[in-house]
C-alpha cells in the first residue's frame, strides 16, 4: 500500500499498479461529472449502476460465462465482495478451504466472520484436489462439519503464480458438488496474462456452485475501488441488503462504464500485459543473475514471483534485513493460514519469499533484486 | 435511493440531494486525474489521504472541536463509519441507546452486530436525558448490563428535525460519563441549517467520550461516498485494520480535498442552505394549506418534516396509498427500533410520517403534498 515505505525503499512488496500504466481518465470523468452529474453525485442503487452491471455481464460472457445483469453486483473491489460473501455465508465455527500458501489479505476477512481453516497443498497444477478429497472424506467419516466454502485464486495465483489446470478445475468442482460446498473463485489477475493458454473460468464450468469475484483494480486502476460479485440473483439480493454502507461510488462506476463503452479496455489490457511481461522478464533475469541458489517457477501472468529459499535462510529475517537494505519484499510466512479449524499453533514455513514486479519499473527491479541479494548475503555470512 | 421509484412518482421519501445544487467538480477531477494520477488511481492508505485528514481536522477545529489529523479517519460515508465503530465496539448481546424515533438506516447496522436496543423518548429539546437517566439507574440497580453506546443525531435530527439543546447536551454527556458509556454523534445535517443558533458539537464538549461521524454527502454530494470518523487515534488504528476492503477511493478523496482547498466549500454550503430553506418553506406552506389537521414542528435545518397524524389515520396505509397517488413518503413506523434489548414484539406507532424536502424542487413539493392530501382523503373517506 502506498505511503508506508521509507523514502528510497524500492517496493517489491505490495501488488500496487505501475504508475506508468495508469490510464488517462479525464474524458470519462468529464462526461461523468457533466452530462451524468445527476447520476454520479447522487446516491447510487445498492446493486450498482445498471449500465455497469450490463458491461460486466458482457465481459463475463466474452470469457465464457454468460450472465444476466441481475447476476452481477458492483462492490468496492474484490475484497469488499469477499467480505460480503463471507458475511452472508459464514457463521462462527464454520471453516473455509484455503491452499497453503494462499492470498493473505483474505485471511482476516474469514477470521472476522469467526471461521477457521482447512488447509490444502498446491503444486504445479494448483490446488491439490486429491488431498482435499481425502481430507473431506476423512471429515465426513468422522462426522465432523464440512467446510462451507472453498476459496481459490485459479489464475496466476497470489502468491504462487500457478494457474489451476483444466483437469483440476473439473475435479475440484466435481468434488465440491459431491459435498455440497460453495466455491469462491477470486480471479483479479485473469487478464494480466503473458500466455495464450486460457483455462475456463470455474464460473463457466459450474455457474450454480461458483461465486466469482472480479475487479477493475488490476485491469484499469486500484484507486477506483470497483469490483463485482457474480452469483445467483437471490444471493445478490440478500447481499444488497447487507451493504449497510450504501451503494458503491456512482462516479467511479460511471468512469469505468465509459472507459469500457469507448472501447478502451481491450487496448489498455494489451498495455498492462506488455508492461508486466517486461517487468517479469527483468525480475526473472535479475534473480537468475543475483540469486542463482534460489528456485522459482516462472509465472505466466499476474504480479508475483514466489521464491523457494535454499536451506538455512529464514524468510522473516530476510524481509526485515531487505528493508534495511532498501527493498521491500514479503516473507512467505504471511501467506499461510495455519492448519486446522480455529487458531493454529503450527508455525508457518519461512522458506519462501514473494516478490511483486508490478509497481517498480524495470531498472528499479534490477536494483531491488541486487539489494535483496546483498541482504541475503549479509544473513548467510 | 434513486432508481427505485416508478416513473412520475414525486419523491418525498429518501434524503437524496436536490439535483440542481450538485456542484461542478470537473476542475477538481481534472487536477486529480492528471497531476495527482499516481495518487488517485493507486491503492490509498487505509486511514485516508493525509491531505483530506488535515482538511477535515481543520473543518472540525473551525466548529469548536480541534483535532489532530491522526484523530480523523476517512470512510465511505457516515454509515460506513457507523458500521466500523459498531464492529469494533459491539458484541452480540450488547445494547445501544437510540431515541424513539431514530434514524432507521442505523438500525440494521446495530442489529448486524447482534445488538439490541434501549429506547428513549424525544421531545422539543431532543433526547430525553431524564428518562435515560432513570432507565440506566434501573438497569444498574437490577445488576443488568448497561448499554455500550448512546447513538444520537443531535443536529436537525432525522426524522424528527429537532436539535438537542445545550443543557441536554451537557446533561447527556455527564450521564454517559457517570456510567462509562461511549456516545456516537452522527451529525450529517449540521451545516444544513436555516438558523444562526448553533449548539456546540458533543465532540467539542467531551472529546474523549464522543465518537463523531461526519460526511460530505449532505455538504457536497452523496455520490462521492466520503465521510469521516473523529475519535482517539488508538481506536482509529484498530479501525484501519478492520477496513478489510482497503482504503476509501483516493480519487473522490482528492476531488473533495481540492474542492475545500480552492475555498469552494463555504460558498457551496451557502447555496445548500438557501436551497433547502426554500424547499422547507414551500413544504411547510403546502402542508398548512393542504393538510391543516396534521401537526408538525418546523425544522430549522436538515432535510425532513416529521408529521403527527390526526387520530384514526394509519401511516403505513398512507405510505402505500400515497405511492399509488404518485408521491413517495415514509411511514414513521420505520423509525422505531422496538423497546427492550433483543427482538421486540412491540408494535411501532403508526401516527407519524416523514417527508423529505431535499430532493424534489419547490413545484414538485407543492404537487407532492397535494397528492399526499388526496391519498389521506381517500383513506379517511
Tab-separated table of C-alpha atoms in Angstrom, chain A residues 35-338:
chain	number	residue	atom	x	y	z
A	35	UNK	CA	-23.965	15.084	-18.665
A	36	UNK	CA	-24.272	12.406	-15.974
A	37	UNK	CA	-23.968	14.585	-12.880
A	38	UNK	CA	-27.420	13.772	-11.508
A	39	UNK	CA	-26.408	10.112	-11.521
A	40	UNK	CA	-22.767	10.322	-10.418
A	41	UNK	CA	-23.139	12.729	-7.486
A	42	UNK	CA	-26.347	11.221	-6.109
A	43	UNK	CA	-26.868	8.085	-4.022
A	44	UNK	CA	-26.484	5.037	-6.251
A	45	UNK	CA	-28.580	1.883	-6.371
A	46	UNK	CA	-27.049	-0.611	-3.929
A	47	UNK	CA	-26.528	-3.376	-6.513
A	48	UNK	CA	-24.599	-0.965	-8.763
A	49	UNK	CA	-25.309	1.200	-11.809
A	50	UNK	CA	-27.411	-0.798	-14.291
A	51	UNK	CA	-25.073	0.234	-17.128
A	52	UNK	CA	-22.023	-1.155	-15.326
A	53	UNK	CA	-23.781	-4.377	-14.368
A	54	UNK	CA	-24.572	-4.823	-18.080
A	55	UNK	CA	-20.996	-4.049	-19.064
A	56	UNK	CA	-19.613	-6.590	-16.597
A	57	UNK	CA	-22.150	-9.236	-17.647
A	58	UNK	CA	-20.961	-8.721	-21.225
A	59	UNK	CA	-17.280	-9.047	-20.207
A	60	UNK	CA	-18.068	-12.253	-18.342
A	61	UNK	CA	-19.972	-13.572	-21.343
A	62	UNK	CA	-16.967	-12.950	-23.609
A	63	UNK	CA	-14.975	-15.015	-21.115
A	64	UNK	CA	-17.314	-17.986	-21.426
A	65	UNK	CA	-19.630	-17.265	-18.504
A	66	UNK	CA	-22.829	-15.722	-19.892
A	67	UNK	CA	-24.654	-13.870	-17.126
A	68	UNK	CA	-27.676	-11.643	-16.764
A	69	UNK	CA	-27.004	-8.174	-15.270
A	70	UNK	CA	-29.061	-9.337	-12.257
A	71	UNK	CA	-26.334	-11.932	-11.614
A	72	UNK	CA	-23.715	-9.183	-11.226
A	73	UNK	CA	-23.375	-6.902	-8.231
A	74	UNK	CA	-20.967	-3.984	-8.055
A	75	UNK	CA	-18.801	-3.736	-4.916
A	76	UNK	CA	-15.862	-1.636	-3.674
A	77	UNK	CA	-13.217	-4.011	-5.035
A	78	UNK	CA	-12.915	-7.799	-4.828
A	79	UNK	CA	-12.014	-7.759	-1.123
A	80	UNK	CA	-15.282	-5.988	-0.342
A	81	UNK	CA	-17.027	-8.651	-2.421
A	82	UNK	CA	-15.322	-11.393	-0.424
A	83	UNK	CA	-16.320	-9.711	2.824
A	84	UNK	CA	-19.975	-9.541	1.772
A	85	UNK	CA	-19.974	-13.170	0.592
A	86	UNK	CA	-18.458	-14.269	3.903
A	87	UNK	CA	-20.917	-12.233	5.946
A	88	UNK	CA	-23.798	-13.944	4.150
A	89	UNK	CA	-22.471	-17.487	4.099
A	90	UNK	CA	-20.233	-17.951	7.149
A	91	UNK	CA	-21.097	-18.240	10.818
A	92	UNK	CA	-18.705	-18.566	13.765
A	93	UNK	CA	-17.288	-22.093	13.900
A	94	UNK	CA	-17.531	-22.626	10.138
A	95	UNK	CA	-14.428	-23.428	8.161
A	96	UNK	CA	-13.045	-22.423	4.787
A	97	UNK	CA	-10.736	-24.390	2.496
A	98	UNK	CA	-7.656	-22.374	1.554
A	99	UNK	CA	-4.454	-23.510	-0.068
A	100	UNK	CA	-1.014	-23.359	1.515
A	101	UNK	CA	0.056	-20.740	0.569
A	102	UNK	CA	-2.988	-18.517	-0.021
A	103	UNK	CA	-3.829	-14.831	-0.579
A	104	UNK	CA	-3.040	-13.408	2.834
A	105	UNK	CA	-5.383	-10.421	2.765
A	106	UNK	CA	-8.324	-12.825	2.573
A	107	UNK	CA	-7.402	-14.450	5.896
A	108	UNK	CA	-8.550	-11.666	8.267
A	109	UNK	CA	-11.834	-11.479	6.324
A	110	UNK	CA	-12.512	-15.163	7.014
A	111	UNK	CA	-11.331	-14.834	10.613
A	112	UNK	CA	-13.515	-11.762	11.093
A	113	UNK	CA	-16.546	-13.985	10.449
A	114	UNK	CA	-15.353	-16.434	13.099
A	115	UNK	CA	-14.270	-19.020	10.528
A	116	UNK	CA	-11.346	-21.415	10.817
A	117	UNK	CA	-9.361	-23.053	8.034
A	118	UNK	CA	-8.858	-26.373	6.312
A	119	UNK	CA	-5.533	-26.046	4.514
A	120	UNK	CA	-4.721	-27.961	1.359
A	121	UNK	CA	-1.457	-28.084	-0.590
A	122	UNK	CA	-0.643	-26.656	-4.011
A	123	UNK	CA	1.649	-27.989	-6.710
A	124	UNK	CA	2.488	-27.118	-10.317
A	125	UNK	CA	-1.179	-27.562	-11.298
A	126	UNK	CA	-2.616	-25.544	-8.405
A	127	UNK	CA	-4.854	-26.696	-5.568
A	128	UNK	CA	-4.232	-30.375	-4.764
A	129	UNK	CA	-7.689	-31.816	-5.348
A	130	UNK	CA	-6.734	-35.369	-4.355
A	131	UNK	CA	-5.508	-34.180	-0.982
A	132	UNK	CA	-8.684	-32.146	-0.483
A	133	UNK	CA	-10.761	-35.200	-1.453
A	134	UNK	CA	-9.010	-37.252	1.249
A	135	UNK	CA	-9.473	-34.510	3.846
A	136	UNK	CA	-13.167	-34.068	3.120
A	137	UNK	CA	-13.761	-37.824	3.123
A	138	UNK	CA	-11.984	-38.111	6.472
A	139	UNK	CA	-14.031	-35.234	7.972
A	140	UNK	CA	-17.276	-36.700	6.635
A	141	UNK	CA	-16.470	-40.175	8.019
A	142	UNK	CA	-15.621	-38.715	11.401
A	143	UNK	CA	-18.997	-36.983	11.396
A	144	UNK	CA	-17.285	-33.585	11.521
A	145	UNK	CA	-18.701	-30.452	9.930
A	146	UNK	CA	-17.528	-29.939	6.390
A	147	UNK	CA	-16.121	-26.599	5.245
A	148	UNK	CA	-18.666	-24.069	3.990
A	149	UNK	CA	-16.516	-22.556	1.247
A	150	UNK	CA	-13.587	-23.464	-0.937
A	151	UNK	CA	-11.573	-20.311	-1.643
A	152	UNK	CA	-9.281	-20.356	-4.691
A	153	UNK	CA	-7.395	-17.914	-6.921
A	154	UNK	CA	-7.321	-20.127	-10.017
A	155	UNK	CA	-5.486	-17.814	-12.421
A	156	UNK	CA	-1.886	-16.722	-11.722
A	157	UNK	CA	-2.372	-17.438	-8.065
A	158	UNK	CA	-1.264	-14.929	-5.468
A	159	UNK	CA	1.374	-15.651	-4.173
A	160	UNK	CA	2.471	-18.829	-6.008
A	161	UNK	CA	1.842	-17.652	-9.583
A	162	UNK	CA	0.415	-21.062	-10.561
A	163	UNK	CA	-2.723	-21.489	-12.694
A	164	UNK	CA	-5.153	-24.275	-11.852
A	165	UNK	CA	-5.090	-26.806	-14.708
A	166	UNK	CA	-8.202	-27.759	-16.657
A	167	UNK	CA	-8.441	-31.293	-15.211
A	168	UNK	CA	-8.014	-29.895	-11.698
A	169	UNK	CA	-10.766	-27.344	-12.299
A	170	UNK	CA	-13.156	-30.088	-13.284
A	171	UNK	CA	-12.109	-32.357	-10.433
A	172	UNK	CA	-12.400	-29.532	-7.893
A	173	UNK	CA	-15.930	-28.670	-8.994
A	174	UNK	CA	-16.984	-32.329	-9.034
A	175	UNK	CA	-15.638	-32.729	-5.507
A	176	UNK	CA	-17.376	-29.547	-4.312
A	177	UNK	CA	-20.637	-30.743	-5.870
A	178	UNK	CA	-20.308	-34.142	-4.179
A	179	UNK	CA	-20.038	-32.479	-0.777
A	180	UNK	CA	-22.346	-29.525	-1.466
A	181	UNK	CA	-19.662	-26.881	-0.859
A	182	UNK	CA	-19.719	-23.414	-2.435
A	183	UNK	CA	-16.615	-22.436	-4.438
A	184	UNK	CA	-15.379	-18.826	-4.346
A	185	UNK	CA	-13.347	-18.004	-7.468
A	186	UNK	CA	-11.221	-14.920	-6.842
A	187	UNK	CA	-9.592	-14.017	-10.122
A	188	UNK	CA	-8.166	-10.480	-10.161
A	189	UNK	CA	-5.187	-11.380	-12.386
A	190	UNK	CA	-7.008	-13.393	-15.048
A	191	UNK	CA	-6.376	-10.850	-17.821
A	192	UNK	CA	-2.854	-9.975	-16.677
A	193	UNK	CA	-1.566	-12.893	-18.769
A	194	UNK	CA	1.637	-13.476	-20.746
A	195	UNK	CA	0.403	-16.682	-22.375
A	196	UNK	CA	-2.331	-17.573	-24.844
A	197	UNK	CA	-3.306	-20.661	-22.872
A	198	UNK	CA	-6.554	-19.826	-21.141
A	199	UNK	CA	-8.337	-22.222	-18.820
A	200	UNK	CA	-12.108	-21.879	-18.485
A	201	UNK	CA	-13.472	-19.888	-15.581
A	202	UNK	CA	-14.712	-22.086	-12.743
A	203	UNK	CA	-17.872	-19.983	-13.058
A	204	UNK	CA	-18.169	-21.129	-16.698
A	205	UNK	CA	-17.846	-24.811	-15.767
A	206	UNK	CA	-20.346	-24.754	-12.891
A	207	UNK	CA	-22.323	-21.490	-12.849
A	208	UNK	CA	-24.536	-22.589	-9.962
A	209	UNK	CA	-21.863	-23.603	-7.494
A	210	UNK	CA	-19.336	-20.857	-8.106
A	211	UNK	CA	-19.351	-17.308	-6.766
A	212	UNK	CA	-16.920	-15.244	-8.819
A	213	UNK	CA	-15.098	-12.161	-7.535
A	214	UNK	CA	-13.867	-9.802	-10.226
A	215	UNK	CA	-12.235	-6.386	-10.069
A	216	UNK	CA	-11.141	-3.447	-12.190
A	217	UNK	CA	-8.228	-2.863	-9.800
A	218	UNK	CA	-5.702	-4.895	-11.790
A	219	UNK	CA	-7.335	-4.138	-15.162
A	220	UNK	CA	-7.789	-0.370	-15.011
A	221	UNK	CA	-6.807	1.169	-11.642
A	222	UNK	CA	-6.942	0.114	-7.998
A	223	UNK	CA	-7.861	3.648	-6.918
A	224	UNK	CA	-11.338	3.428	-8.448
A	225	UNK	CA	-12.318	0.786	-5.854
A	226	UNK	CA	-14.708	-1.034	-8.130
A	227	UNK	CA	-15.131	-4.778	-8.374
A	228	UNK	CA	-18.000	-7.216	-8.787
A	229	UNK	CA	-19.544	-10.380	-7.455
A	230	UNK	CA	-21.128	-12.788	-9.932
A	231	UNK	CA	-23.598	-15.118	-8.242
A	232	UNK	CA	-27.232	-16.118	-8.432
A	233	UNK	CA	-29.589	-13.190	-8.199
A	234	UNK	CA	-31.224	-14.437	-4.990
A	235	UNK	CA	-27.916	-14.358	-3.127
A	236	UNK	CA	-27.151	-10.946	-4.639
A	237	UNK	CA	-30.441	-9.523	-3.412
A	238	UNK	CA	-29.523	-10.543	0.115
A	239	UNK	CA	-26.070	-9.095	-0.485
A	240	UNK	CA	-27.527	-5.719	-1.436
A	241	UNK	CA	-29.325	-5.671	1.908
A	242	UNK	CA	-26.061	-6.473	3.681
A	243	UNK	CA	-24.388	-3.427	2.082
A	244	UNK	CA	-25.313	-1.234	5.013
A	245	UNK	CA	-22.854	1.421	3.889
A	246	UNK	CA	-24.912	2.186	0.795
A	247	UNK	CA	-24.017	1.566	-2.825
A	248	UNK	CA	-20.556	1.823	-4.367
A	249	UNK	CA	-19.424	5.193	-5.676
A	250	UNK	CA	-21.507	6.027	-8.773
A	251	UNK	CA	-18.849	8.446	-10.056
A	252	UNK	CA	-16.127	5.833	-10.364
A	253	UNK	CA	-18.681	3.295	-11.614
A	254	UNK	CA	-19.632	5.661	-14.434
A	255	UNK	CA	-15.985	6.426	-15.253
A	256	UNK	CA	-15.297	2.702	-15.732
A	257	UNK	CA	-18.502	2.197	-17.691
A	258	UNK	CA	-17.496	4.988	-20.094
A	259	UNK	CA	-13.952	3.608	-20.339
A	260	UNK	CA	-15.365	0.248	-21.438
A	261	UNK	CA	-18.040	1.710	-23.700
A	262	UNK	CA	-15.483	3.800	-25.545
A	263	UNK	CA	-13.706	0.554	-26.377
A	264	UNK	CA	-10.590	1.448	-24.385
A	265	UNK	CA	-10.490	-1.610	-22.143
A	266	UNK	CA	-9.018	-4.085	-24.653
A	267	UNK	CA	-6.260	-1.741	-25.753
A	268	UNK	CA	-5.468	-0.985	-22.124
A	269	UNK	CA	-5.321	-4.661	-21.212
A	270	UNK	CA	-2.789	-5.035	-24.032
A	271	UNK	CA	-0.604	-2.366	-22.413
A	272	UNK	CA	-0.994	-3.998	-18.999
A	273	UNK	CA	0.179	-7.352	-20.367
A	274	UNK	CA	3.123	-5.873	-22.233
A	275	UNK	CA	4.241	-3.811	-19.241
A	276	UNK	CA	4.085	-6.580	-16.693
A	277	UNK	CA	5.592	-9.144	-19.035
A	278	UNK	CA	8.608	-6.847	-19.400
A	279	UNK	CA	8.735	-6.416	-15.621
A	280	UNK	CA	8.527	-10.162	-15.081
A	281	UNK	CA	11.297	-10.832	-17.583
A	282	UNK	CA	13.560	-8.294	-15.899
A	283	UNK	CA	12.865	-9.752	-12.479
A	284	UNK	CA	13.429	-13.350	-13.553
A	285	UNK	CA	16.708	-12.410	-15.278
A	286	UNK	CA	17.858	-10.427	-12.249
A	287	UNK	CA	17.007	-13.283	-9.890
A	288	UNK	CA	18.924	-15.801	-12.020
A	289	UNK	CA	21.907	-13.479	-12.122
A	290	UNK	CA	21.934	-12.327	-8.499
A	291	UNK	CA	20.390	-15.261	-6.640
A	292	UNK	CA	21.179	-18.453	-8.560
A	293	UNK	CA	20.649	-20.641	-5.454
A	294	UNK	CA	17.010	-19.574	-5.172
A	295	UNK	CA	14.452	-21.587	-7.097
A	296	UNK	CA	11.256	-20.335	-8.675
A	297	UNK	CA	8.543	-21.207	-11.169
A	298	UNK	CA	8.251	-18.552	-13.878
A	299	UNK	CA	4.746	-17.056	-13.678
A	300	UNK	CA	2.790	-16.815	-16.927
A	301	UNK	CA	0.690	-13.943	-15.620
A	302	UNK	CA	-0.173	-11.955	-12.549
A	303	UNK	CA	2.065	-9.743	-10.420
A	304	UNK	CA	4.306	-12.064	-8.373
A	305	UNK	CA	7.298	-14.389	-8.294
A	306	UNK	CA	7.309	-16.942	-5.480
A	307	UNK	CA	10.832	-17.886	-4.397
A	308	UNK	CA	11.918	-21.045	-2.582
A	309	UNK	CA	14.973	-20.289	-0.477
A	310	UNK	CA	17.929	-22.591	-0.081
A	311	UNK	CA	18.111	-24.368	3.319
A	312	UNK	CA	19.276	-22.269	6.239
A	313	UNK	CA	17.808	-18.956	5.080
A	314	UNK	CA	14.881	-17.554	7.049
A	315	UNK	CA	12.366	-15.503	5.043
A	316	UNK	CA	11.209	-13.436	8.029
A	317	UNK	CA	14.807	-12.378	8.707
A	318	UNK	CA	15.310	-11.598	5.035
A	319	UNK	CA	12.189	-9.440	4.915
A	320	UNK	CA	13.419	-7.146	7.667
A	321	UNK	CA	17.049	-7.179	6.553
A	322	UNK	CA	15.997	-6.368	2.984
A	323	UNK	CA	14.020	-3.368	4.120
A	324	UNK	CA	17.145	-2.103	5.888
A	325	UNK	CA	18.996	-2.560	2.572
A	326	UNK	CA	16.324	-0.505	0.806
A	327	UNK	CA	13.989	-3.047	-0.756
A	328	UNK	CA	10.559	-4.198	0.449
A	329	UNK	CA	9.689	-7.875	-0.061
A	330	UNK	CA	7.211	-10.104	1.746
A	331	UNK	CA	8.124	-13.191	3.719
A	332	UNK	CA	6.158	-16.188	2.503
A	333	UNK	CA	5.210	-16.950	6.095
A	334	UNK	CA	2.438	-14.347	5.799
A	335	UNK	CA	0.645	-16.475	3.227
A	336	UNK	CA	-0.243	-19.481	5.375
A	337	UNK	CA	-3.495	-19.730	7.306
A	338	UNK	CA	-2.340	-22.373	9.778
